[in-house]
mmCIF file of N, CA and C in Angstrom:
data_model
loop_
_atom_site.group_PDB
_atom_site.id
_atom_site.type_symbol
_atom_site.label_atom_id
_atom_site.label_comp_id
_atom_site.label_asym_id
_atom_site.label_seq_id
_atom_site.Cartn_x
_atom_site.Cartn_y
_atom_site.Cartn_z
ATOM 1 N N SER A 1 0.856 -1.192 0.000
ATOM 2 C CA SER A 1 0.000 0.000 0.000
ATOM 3 C C SER A 1 0.892 1.243 0.000
ATOM 4 N N PRO A 2 0.466 2.305 -0.628
ATOM 5 C CA PRO A 2 1.289 3.527 -0.701
ATOM 6 C C PRO A 2 1.464 4.150 0.686
ATOM 7 N N ALA A 3 2.412 5.076 0.787
ATOM 8 C CA ALA A 3 2.630 5.788 2.043
ATOM 9 C C ALA A 3 1.388 6.599 2.395
ATOM 10 N N CYS A 4 1.105 6.686 3.691
ATOM 11 C CA CYS A 4 -0.070 7.436 4.135
ATOM 12 C C CYS A 4 0.131 8.932 3.866
ATOM 13 N N PRO A 5 -0.905 9.619 3.360
ATOM 14 C CA PRO A 5 -0.785 11.062 3.108
ATOM 15 C C PRO A 5 -0.455 11.866 4.367
ATOM 16 N N CYS A 6 -0.834 11.364 5.551
ATOM 17 C CA CYS A 6 -0.622 12.155 6.766
ATOM 18 C C CYS A 6 0.845 12.248 7.163
ATOM 19 N N GLY A 7 1.703 11.397 6.571
ATOM 20 C CA GLY A 7 3.138 11.509 6.808
ATOM 21 C C GLY A 7 3.641 10.864 8.085
ATOM 22 N N GLN A 8 2.809 10.061 8.738
ATOM 23 C CA GLN A 8 3.230 9.384 9.970
ATOM 24 C C GLN A 8 4.350 8.383 9.666
ATOM 25 N N HIS A 9 5.315 8.285 10.586
ATOM 26 C CA HIS A 9 6.448 7.366 10.423
ATOM 27 C C HIS A 9 6.436 6.309 11.516
ATOM 28 N N ASP A 10 7.076 5.175 11.237
ATOM 29 C CA ASP A 10 7.226 4.140 12.261
ATOM 30 C C ASP A 10 8.443 4.470 13.138
ATOM 31 N N ALA A 11 8.733 3.599 14.095
ATOM 32 C CA ALA A 11 9.823 3.844 15.055
ATOM 33 C C ALA A 11 11.176 3.973 14.368
ATOM 34 N N LYS A 12 11.322 3.395 13.189
ATOM 35 C CA LYS A 12 12.593 3.480 12.450
ATOM 36 C C LYS A 12 12.619 4.647 11.462
ATOM 37 N N GLY A 13 11.575 5.487 11.500
ATOM 38 C CA GLY A 13 11.558 6.656 10.634
ATOM 39 C C GLY A 13 11.079 6.396 9.229
ATOM 40 N N ARG A 14 10.507 5.202 8.980
ATOM 41 C CA ARG A 14 9.985 4.901 7.646
ATOM 42 C C ARG A 14 8.533 5.340 7.569
ATOM 43 N N PRO A 15 8.102 5.865 6.418
ATOM 44 C CA PRO A 15 6.699 6.269 6.278
ATOM 45 C C PRO A 15 5.771 5.065 6.474
ATOM 46 N N LEU A 16 4.702 5.269 7.227
ATOM 47 C CA LEU A 16 3.718 4.212 7.415
ATOM 48 C C LEU A 16 2.872 4.057 6.158
ATOM 49 N N ALA A 17 2.526 2.824 5.841
ATOM 50 C CA ALA A 17 1.645 2.556 4.705
ATOM 51 C C ALA A 17 0.235 3.040 5.031
ATOM 52 N N PHE A 18 -0.486 3.483 4.005
ATOM 53 C CA PHE A 18 -1.851 3.985 4.178
ATOM 54 C C PHE A 18 -2.719 2.974 4.927
ATOM 55 N N ASP A 19 -2.631 1.688 4.530
ATOM 56 C CA ASP A 19 -3.469 0.657 5.159
ATOM 57 C C ASP A 19 -3.170 0.498 6.642
ATOM 58 N N ALA A 20 -1.920 0.703 7.032
ATOM 59 C CA ALA A 20 -1.512 0.532 8.431
ATOM 60 C C ALA A 20 -1.708 1.808 9.240
ATOM 61 N N CYS A 21 -2.068 2.894 8.568
ATOM 62 C CA CYS A 21 -2.189 4.190 9.231
ATOM 63 C C CYS A 21 -3.636 4.667 9.101
ATOM 64 N N CYS A 22 -3.888 5.732 8.374
ATOM 65 C CA CYS A 22 -5.239 6.299 8.279
ATOM 66 C C CYS A 22 -6.215 5.427 7.489
ATOM 67 N N GLY A 23 -5.710 4.586 6.599
ATOM 68 C CA GLY A 23 -6.584 3.781 5.757
ATOM 69 C C GLY A 23 -7.541 2.910 6.542
ATOM 70 N N ARG A 24 -7.064 2.399 7.679
ATOM 71 C CA ARG A 24 -7.936 1.504 8.468
ATOM 72 C C ARG A 24 -9.141 2.252 9.018
ATOM 73 N N TYR A 25 -9.025 3.563 9.264
ATOM 74 C CA TYR A 25 -10.163 4.351 9.747
ATOM 75 C C TYR A 25 -11.050 4.793 8.582
ATOM 76 N N LEU A 26 -10.416 5.213 7.488
ATOM 77 C CA LEU A 26 -11.196 5.678 6.338
ATOM 78 C C LEU A 26 -11.973 4.538 5.681
ATOM 79 N N ASP A 27 -11.343 3.369 5.589
ATOM 80 C CA ASP A 27 -11.977 2.257 4.873
ATOM 81 C C ASP A 27 -12.856 1.383 5.753
ATOM 82 N N HIS A 28 -12.744 1.553 7.070
ATOM 83 C CA HIS A 28 -13.519 0.705 7.999
ATOM 84 C C HIS A 28 -14.152 1.575 9.074
ATOM 85 N N PHE A 29 -14.849 2.623 8.629
ATOM 86 C CA PHE A 29 -15.393 3.614 9.551
ATOM 87 C C PHE A 29 -16.273 2.990 10.624
ATOM 88 N N ASP A 30 -17.145 2.051 10.236
ATOM 89 C CA ASP A 30 -18.135 1.512 11.175
ATOM 90 C C ASP A 30 -17.509 0.712 12.307
ATOM 91 N N ASP A 31 -16.463 -0.059 12.013
ATOM 92 C CA ASP A 31 -15.927 -0.929 13.053
ATOM 93 C C ASP A 31 -14.509 -0.581 13.502
ATOM 94 N N CYS A 32 -13.924 0.490 12.959
ATOM 95 C CA CYS A 32 -12.569 0.854 13.380
ATOM 96 C C CYS A 32 -12.455 2.370 13.531
ATOM 97 N N PRO A 33 -13.040 2.925 14.610
ATOM 98 C CA PRO A 33 -12.926 4.376 14.800
ATOM 99 C C PRO A 33 -11.504 4.779 15.209
ATOM 100 N N ALA A 34 -11.107 5.980 14.863
ATOM 101 C CA ALA A 34 -9.808 6.502 15.290
ATOM 102 C C ALA A 34 -9.760 6.502 16.819
ATOM 103 N N PRO A 35 -8.655 6.006 17.403
ATOM 104 C CA PRO A 35 -8.602 5.802 18.859
ATOM 105 C C PRO A 35 -8.406 7.069 19.681
ATOM 106 N N ASP A 36 -7.930 8.138 19.061
ATOM 107 C CA ASP A 36 -7.726 9.381 19.814
ATOM 108 C C ASP A 36 -7.845 10.562 18.854
ATOM 109 N N ALA A 37 -7.815 11.763 19.437
ATOM 110 C CA ALA A 37 -8.051 12.969 18.638
ATOM 111 C C ALA A 37 -6.981 13.162 17.566
ATOM 112 N N GLN A 38 -5.713 12.885 17.902
ATOM 113 C CA GLN A 38 -4.659 13.079 16.895
ATOM 114 C C GLN A 38 -4.835 12.108 15.729
ATOM 115 N N ALA A 39 -5.184 10.855 16.033
ATOM 116 C CA ALA A 39 -5.411 9.881 14.959
ATOM 117 C C ALA A 39 -6.586 10.320 14.084
ATOM 118 N N LEU A 40 -7.621 10.873 14.711
ATOM 119 C CA LEU A 40 -8.768 11.354 13.929
ATOM 120 C C LEU A 40 -8.354 12.541 13.072
ATOM 121 N N MET A 41 -7.586 13.465 13.656
ATOM 122 C CA MET A 41 -7.151 14.643 12.887
ATOM 123 C C MET A 41 -6.300 14.214 11.693
ATOM 124 N N ARG A 42 -5.382 13.269 11.910
ATOM 125 C CA ARG A 42 -4.547 12.784 10.807
ATOM 126 C C ARG A 42 -5.401 12.106 9.732
ATOM 127 N N SER A 43 -6.379 11.302 10.176
ATOM 128 C CA SER A 43 -7.220 10.601 9.197
ATOM 129 C C SER A 43 -8.089 11.584 8.427
ATOM 130 N N ARG A 44 -8.494 12.677 9.087
ATOM 131 C CA ARG A 44 -9.275 13.702 8.376
ATOM 132 C C ARG A 44 -8.404 14.423 7.347
ATOM 133 N N TYR A 45 -7.133 14.669 7.684
ATOM 134 C CA TYR A 45 -6.220 15.243 6.692
ATOM 135 C C TYR A 45 -6.116 14.306 5.486
ATOM 136 N N SER A 46 -5.903 13.011 5.749
ATOM 137 C CA SER A 46 -5.816 12.039 4.643
ATOM 138 C C SER A 46 -7.103 12.031 3.830
ATOM 139 N N ALA A 47 -8.245 12.169 4.517
ATOM 140 C CA ALA A 47 -9.531 12.207 3.811
ATOM 141 C C ALA A 47 -9.628 13.450 2.923
ATOM 142 N N PHE A 48 -9.116 14.589 3.401
ATOM 143 C CA PHE A 48 -9.083 15.794 2.551
ATOM 144 C C PHE A 48 -8.234 15.546 1.317
ATOM 145 N N VAL A 49 -7.045 14.952 1.518
ATOM 146 C CA VAL A 49 -6.138 14.687 0.399
ATOM 147 C C VAL A 49 -6.816 13.791 -0.638
ATOM 148 N N LEU A 50 -7.540 12.779 -0.157
ATOM 149 C CA LEU A 50 -8.123 11.755 -1.035
ATOM 150 C C LEU A 50 -9.564 12.041 -1.426
ATOM 151 N N ASP A 51 -10.077 13.231 -1.043
ATOM 152 C CA ASP A 51 -11.472 13.597 -1.358
ATOM 153 C C ASP A 51 -12.482 12.581 -0.817
ATOM 154 N N LYS A 52 -12.235 12.070 0.377
ATOM 155 C CA LYS A 52 -13.183 11.148 1.029
ATOM 156 C C LYS A 52 -14.157 11.991 1.853
ATOM 157 N N LEU A 53 -15.091 12.621 1.128
ATOM 158 C CA LEU A 53 -15.962 13.615 1.755
ATOM 159 C C LEU A 53 -16.924 12.986 2.755
ATOM 160 N N ALA A 54 -17.384 11.767 2.496
ATOM 161 C CA ALA A 54 -18.316 11.109 3.421
ATOM 162 C C ALA A 54 -17.651 10.906 4.783
ATOM 163 N N TYR A 55 -16.372 10.528 4.775
ATOM 164 C CA TYR A 55 -15.652 10.336 6.039
ATOM 165 C C TYR A 55 -15.534 11.658 6.793
ATOM 166 N N LEU A 56 -15.241 12.732 6.067
ATOM 167 C CA LEU A 56 -15.131 14.046 6.711
ATOM 168 C C LEU A 56 -16.450 14.424 7.383
ATOM 169 N N LEU A 57 -17.558 14.197 6.698
ATOM 170 C CA LEU A 57 -18.864 14.524 7.282
ATOM 171 C C LEU A 57 -19.206 13.596 8.447
ATOM 172 N N ASP A 58 -18.904 12.304 8.298
ATOM 173 C CA ASP A 58 -19.204 11.330 9.357
ATOM 174 C C ASP A 58 -18.437 11.619 10.642
ATOM 175 N N THR A 59 -17.235 12.200 10.522
ATOM 176 C CA THR A 59 -16.399 12.446 11.695
ATOM 177 C C THR A 59 -16.511 13.888 12.193
ATOM 178 N N TRP A 60 -17.446 14.643 11.640
ATOM 179 C CA TRP A 60 -17.687 16.044 12.033
ATOM 180 C C TRP A 60 -18.849 16.042 13.008
ATOM 181 N N HIS A 61 -18.708 16.697 14.146
ATOM 182 C CA HIS A 61 -19.770 16.671 15.152
ATOM 183 C C HIS A 61 -21.054 17.284 14.582
ATOM 184 N N PRO A 62 -22.214 16.658 14.837
ATOM 185 C CA PRO A 62 -23.476 17.154 14.263
ATOM 186 C C PRO A 62 -23.782 18.618 14.604
ATOM 187 N N SER A 63 -23.275 19.113 15.734
ATOM 188 C CA SER A 63 -23.576 20.494 16.140
ATOM 189 C C SER A 63 -22.917 21.532 15.230
ATOM 190 N N THR A 64 -21.848 21.152 14.521
ATOM 191 C CA THR A 64 -21.124 22.114 13.681
ATOM 192 C C THR A 64 -20.947 21.632 12.242
ATOM 193 N N ARG A 65 -21.474 20.451 11.925
ATOM 194 C CA ARG A 65 -21.252 19.827 10.609
ATOM 195 C C ARG A 65 -21.962 20.608 9.497
ATOM 196 N N PRO A 66 -21.247 20.892 8.402
ATOM 197 C CA PRO A 66 -21.913 21.524 7.250
ATOM 198 C C PRO A 66 -22.817 20.521 6.532
ATOM 199 N N ALA A 67 -23.739 21.030 5.731
ATOM 200 C CA ALA A 67 -24.657 20.151 4.995
ATOM 201 C C ALA A 67 -23.903 19.333 3.952
ATOM 202 N N SER A 68 -22.866 19.937 3.360
ATOM 203 C CA SER A 68 -22.092 19.229 2.339
ATOM 204 C C SER A 68 -20.709 19.854 2.258
ATOM 205 N N LEU A 69 -19.818 19.176 1.553
ATOM 206 C CA LEU A 69 -18.452 19.667 1.349
ATOM 207 C C LEU A 69 -18.126 19.629 -0.125
ATOM 208 N N GLU A 70 -17.299 20.558 -0.550
ATOM 209 C CA GLU A 70 -16.861 20.594 -1.945
ATOM 210 C C GLU A 70 -15.599 19.754 -2.103
ATOM 211 N N PRO A 71 -15.479 18.990 -3.202
ATOM 212 C CA PRO A 71 -14.218 18.284 -3.443
ATOM 213 C C PRO A 71 -13.076 19.274 -3.693
ATOM 214 N N ASN A 72 -11.854 18.761 -3.631
ATOM 215 C CA ASN A 72 -10.693 19.604 -3.906
ATOM 216 C C ASN A 72 -10.818 20.219 -5.295
ATOM 217 N N PRO A 73 -10.410 21.499 -5.430
ATOM 218 C CA PRO A 73 -10.387 22.072 -6.778
ATOM 219 C C PRO A 73 -9.356 21.347 -7.640
ATOM 220 N N PRO A 74 -9.588 21.254 -8.951
ATOM 221 C CA PRO A 74 -8.613 20.591 -9.825
ATOM 222 C C PRO A 74 -7.240 21.253 -9.689
ATOM 223 N N GLY A 75 -6.210 20.433 -9.604
ATOM 224 C CA GLY A 75 -4.855 20.968 -9.526
ATOM 225 C C GLY A 75 -4.361 21.218 -8.117
ATOM 226 N N LEU A 76 -5.242 21.102 -7.115
ATOM 227 C CA LEU A 76 -4.784 21.309 -5.746
ATOM 228 C C LEU A 76 -3.871 20.158 -5.345
ATOM 229 N N LYS A 77 -2.713 20.496 -4.774
ATOM 230 C CA LYS A 77 -1.787 19.461 -4.303
ATOM 231 C C LYS A 77 -1.544 19.675 -2.811
ATOM 232 N N TRP A 78 -1.854 18.651 -2.036
ATOM 233 C CA TRP A 78 -1.548 18.696 -0.600
ATOM 234 C C TRP A 78 -0.077 18.313 -0.423
ATOM 235 N N LEU A 79 0.671 19.126 0.333
ATOM 236 C CA LEU A 79 2.125 18.954 0.436
ATOM 237 C C LEU A 79 2.570 18.323 1.738
ATOM 238 N N GLY A 80 1.715 18.336 2.754
ATOM 239 C CA GLY A 80 2.142 17.707 3.998
ATOM 240 C C GLY A 80 1.454 18.264 5.215
ATOM 241 N N LEU A 81 1.600 17.495 6.276
ATOM 242 C CA LEU A 81 0.963 17.796 7.545
ATOM 243 C C LEU A 81 2.017 17.792 8.635
ATOM 244 N N THR A 82 1.981 18.793 9.504
ATOM 245 C CA THR A 82 2.821 18.827 10.694
ATOM 246 C C THR A 82 1.917 18.978 11.912
ATOM 247 N N VAL A 83 1.990 18.024 12.832
ATOM 248 C CA VAL A 83 1.251 18.138 14.084
ATOM 249 C C VAL A 83 2.164 18.841 15.080
ATOM 250 N N LYS A 84 1.738 20.018 15.548
ATOM 251 C CA LYS A 84 2.567 20.801 16.464
ATOM 252 C C LYS A 84 2.329 20.387 17.910
ATOM 253 N N GLN A 85 1.076 20.060 18.235
ATOM 254 C CA GLN A 85 0.757 19.771 19.623
ATOM 255 C C GLN A 85 -0.573 19.035 19.702
ATOM 256 N N ALA A 86 -0.647 18.034 20.564
ATOM 257 C CA ALA A 86 -1.912 17.344 20.828
ATOM 258 C C ALA A 86 -2.098 17.340 22.335
ATOM 259 N N ARG A 87 -3.259 17.828 22.777
ATOM 260 C CA ARG A 87 -3.509 17.976 24.210
ATOM 261 C C ARG A 87 -4.862 17.392 24.569
ATOM 262 N N ASP A 88 -4.892 16.582 25.631
ATOM 263 C CA ASP A 88 -6.164 16.104 26.156
ATOM 264 C C ASP A 88 -6.606 17.030 27.283
ATOM 265 N N GLN A 89 -7.834 17.577 27.172
ATOM 266 C CA GLN A 89 -8.383 18.377 28.264
ATOM 267 C C GLN A 89 -8.905 17.430 29.357
ATOM 268 N N ASP A 90 -9.593 16.390 28.935
ATOM 269 C CA ASP A 90 -10.038 15.321 29.827
ATOM 270 C C ASP A 90 -10.279 14.099 28.949
ATOM 271 N N ALA A 91 -10.947 13.082 29.461
ATOM 272 C CA ALA A 91 -11.088 11.831 28.707
ATOM 273 C C ALA A 91 -11.857 12.008 27.403
ATOM 274 N N ASP A 92 -12.705 13.035 27.321
ATOM 275 C CA ASP A 92 -13.594 13.186 26.167
ATOM 276 C C ASP A 92 -13.430 14.502 25.399
ATOM 277 N N HIS A 93 -12.412 15.289 25.733
ATOM 278 C CA HIS A 93 -12.170 16.563 25.042
ATOM 279 C C HIS A 93 -10.687 16.713 24.776
ATOM 280 N N ALA A 94 -10.343 17.087 23.544
ATOM 281 C CA ALA A 94 -8.934 17.232 23.183
ATOM 282 C C ALA A 94 -8.775 18.289 22.104
ATOM 283 N N THR A 95 -7.572 18.821 22.002
ATOM 284 C CA THR A 95 -7.243 19.741 20.914
ATOM 285 C C THR A 95 -5.982 19.235 20.217
ATOM 286 N N VAL A 96 -5.911 19.525 18.913
ATOM 287 C CA VAL A 96 -4.718 19.202 18.130
ATOM 288 C C VAL A 96 -4.374 20.435 17.302
ATOM 289 N N GLU A 97 -3.146 20.914 17.469
ATOM 290 C CA GLU A 97 -2.663 22.043 16.662
ATOM 291 C C GLU A 97 -1.829 21.490 15.525
ATOM 292 N N PHE A 98 -2.134 21.946 14.314
ATOM 293 C CA PHE A 98 -1.421 21.414 13.153
ATOM 294 C C PHE A 98 -1.245 22.486 12.094
ATOM 295 N N VAL A 99 -0.342 22.200 11.162
ATOM 296 C CA VAL A 99 -0.177 23.002 9.954
ATOM 297 C C VAL A 99 -0.297 22.057 8.759
ATOM 298 N N ALA A 100 -1.203 22.379 7.850
ATOM 299 C CA ALA A 100 -1.352 21.619 6.609
ATOM 300 C C ALA A 100 -0.957 22.531 5.457
ATOM 301 N N ARG A 101 -0.099 22.013 4.584
ATOM 302 C CA ARG A 101 0.398 22.827 3.471
ATOM 303 C C ARG A 101 -0.152 22.299 2.152
ATOM 304 N N SER A 102 -0.475 23.233 1.266
ATOM 305 C CA SER A 102 -0.980 22.838 -0.053
ATOM 306 C C SER A 102 -0.517 23.856 -1.092
ATOM 307 N N ARG A 103 -0.724 23.487 -2.358
ATOM 308 C CA ARG A 103 -0.361 24.388 -3.457
ATOM 309 C C ARG A 103 -1.437 24.290 -4.520
ATOM 310 N N LEU A 104 -1.836 25.431 -5.032
ATOM 311 C CA LEU A 104 -2.824 25.487 -6.107
ATOM 312 C C LEU A 104 -2.353 26.504 -7.128
ATOM 313 N N ALA A 105 -2.245 26.072 -8.373
ATOM 314 C CA ALA A 105 -1.812 26.954 -9.460
ATOM 315 C C ALA A 105 -0.519 27.684 -9.095
ATOM 316 N N GLY A 106 0.435 26.943 -8.514
ATOM 317 C CA GLY A 106 1.736 27.523 -8.198
ATOM 318 C C GLY A 106 1.784 28.327 -6.918
ATOM 319 N N ARG A 107 0.629 28.554 -6.274
ATOM 320 C CA ARG A 107 0.615 29.351 -5.040
ATOM 321 C C ARG A 107 0.544 28.434 -3.826
ATOM 322 N N ALA A 108 1.535 28.585 -2.944
ATOM 323 C CA ALA A 108 1.575 27.766 -1.729
ATOM 324 C C ALA A 108 0.647 28.365 -0.678
ATOM 325 N N SER A 109 0.092 27.496 0.129
ATOM 326 C CA SER A 109 -0.824 27.938 1.157
ATOM 327 C C SER A 109 -0.588 27.105 2.412
ATOM 328 N N ARG A 110 -0.778 27.731 3.561
ATOM 329 C CA ARG A 110 -0.574 27.089 4.856
ATOM 330 C C ARG A 110 -1.840 27.249 5.671
ATOM 331 N N MET A 111 -2.369 26.167 6.191
ATOM 332 C CA MET A 111 -3.503 26.264 7.096
ATOM 333 C C MET A 111 -3.021 25.863 8.481
ATOM 334 N N HIS A 112 -3.026 26.818 9.404
ATOM 335 C CA HIS A 112 -2.573 26.581 10.780
ATOM 336 C C HIS A 112 -3.815 26.638 11.655
ATOM 337 N N GLU A 113 -4.150 25.527 12.302
ATOM 338 C CA GLU A 113 -5.400 25.472 13.056
ATOM 339 C C GLU A 113 -5.192 24.738 14.372
ATOM 340 N N VAL A 114 -5.944 25.171 15.374
ATOM 341 C CA VAL A 114 -6.097 24.397 16.604
ATOM 342 C C VAL A 114 -7.507 23.819 16.554
ATOM 343 N N SER A 115 -7.589 22.504 16.346
ATOM 344 C CA SER A 115 -8.881 21.836 16.196
ATOM 345 C C SER A 115 -9.354 21.311 17.542
ATOM 346 N N ARG A 116 -10.660 21.434 17.773
ATOM 347 C CA ARG A 116 -11.264 20.878 18.989
ATOM 348 C C ARG A 116 -11.998 19.590 18.640
ATOM 349 N N PHE A 117 -11.814 18.585 19.498
ATOM 350 C CA PHE A 117 -12.441 17.282 19.305
ATOM 351 C C PHE A 117 -13.190 16.876 20.559
ATOM 352 N N VAL A 118 -14.270 16.141 20.366
ATOM 353 C CA VAL A 118 -15.039 15.616 21.484
ATOM 354 C C VAL A 118 -15.297 14.130 21.241
ATOM 355 N N ARG A 119 -15.321 13.350 22.332
ATOM 356 C CA ARG A 119 -15.619 11.932 22.205
ATOM 357 C C ARG A 119 -17.022 11.670 22.740
ATOM 358 N N GLU A 120 -17.817 11.026 21.898
ATOM 359 C CA GLU A 120 -19.181 10.661 22.278
ATOM 360 C C GLU A 120 -19.437 9.235 21.836
ATOM 361 N N GLY A 121 -19.987 8.431 22.737
ATOM 362 C CA GLY A 121 -20.297 7.046 22.400
ATOM 363 C C GLY A 121 -19.085 6.272 21.922
ATOM 364 N N GLY A 122 -17.909 6.581 22.509
ATOM 365 C CA GLY A 122 -16.696 5.852 22.165
ATOM 366 C C GLY A 122 -16.038 6.292 20.869
ATOM 367 N N ARG A 123 -16.541 7.339 20.241
ATOM 368 C CA ARG A 123 -16.024 7.787 18.948
ATOM 369 C C ARG A 123 -15.657 9.271 19.030
ATOM 370 N N TRP A 124 -14.501 9.618 18.457
ATOM 371 C CA TRP A 124 -14.056 11.023 18.423
ATOM 372 C C TRP A 124 -14.670 11.748 17.228
ATOM 373 N N TYR A 125 -15.000 13.033 17.440
ATOM 374 C CA TYR A 125 -15.537 13.895 16.384
ATOM 375 C C TYR A 125 -14.802 15.230 16.383
ATOM 376 N N TYR A 126 -14.635 15.777 15.181
ATOM 377 C CA TYR A 126 -14.121 17.138 15.014
ATOM 378 C C TYR A 126 -15.256 18.105 15.323
ATOM 379 N N VAL A 127 -14.985 19.112 16.154
ATOM 380 C CA VAL A 127 -16.016 20.102 16.492
ATOM 381 C C VAL A 127 -15.799 21.374 15.683
ATOM 382 N N ASP A 128 -14.664 22.017 15.913
ATOM 383 C CA ASP A 128 -14.358 23.254 15.169
ATOM 384 C C ASP A 128 -12.887 23.562 15.350
ATOM 385 N N GLY A 129 -12.458 24.657 14.751
ATOM 386 C CA GLY A 129 -11.060 25.024 14.830
ATOM 387 C C GLY A 129 -10.885 26.523 14.972
ATOM 388 N N SER A 130 -9.798 26.914 15.593
ATOM 389 C CA SER A 130 -9.455 28.322 15.657
ATOM 390 C C SER A 130 -8.078 28.502 15.032
ATOM 391 N N PHE A 131 -7.799 29.709 14.609
ATOM 392 C CA PHE A 131 -6.548 29.980 13.900
ATOM 393 C C PHE A 131 -5.653 30.820 14.804
ATOM 394 N N PRO A 132 -4.560 30.237 15.298
ATOM 395 C CA PRO A 132 -3.662 30.994 16.194
ATOM 396 C C PRO A 132 -3.026 32.169 15.454
ATOM 397 N N GLU A 133 -2.711 33.180 16.225
ATOM 398 C CA GLU A 133 -2.034 34.356 15.644
ATOM 399 C C GLU A 133 -0.611 34.015 15.251
ATOM 400 N N GLY A 134 -0.133 34.662 14.209
ATOM 401 C CA GLY A 134 1.293 34.558 13.877
ATOM 402 C C GLY A 134 1.645 33.438 12.950
#
């Protein structure tokens, strides 16, 4: 299986295969939920890269979920993900700060977000995100 888009590495620094990383959550949503907020955030990044819009909606908390999502514009290239910090507030609330980089028509773009996640019924959901200054 190809390397996972989220860029996670194993203990020896080798890129993890998609099937061994985010693929198991994206392809087996019903019986293999992401075990923590960072794993969910990484799998959502992979879902953005792969245009897996149903997964993005399924893992978005109903209180903030949009009615629909647009696929990536043609030519958009996702360049990588950096997780800066993952913090658990308590057993069911967590935040993950990340930077996702992309390029469209030669223009590079950086999305820096602190995402909030909540766990309900044993499953983590993305709630919303804020954009840190600087």
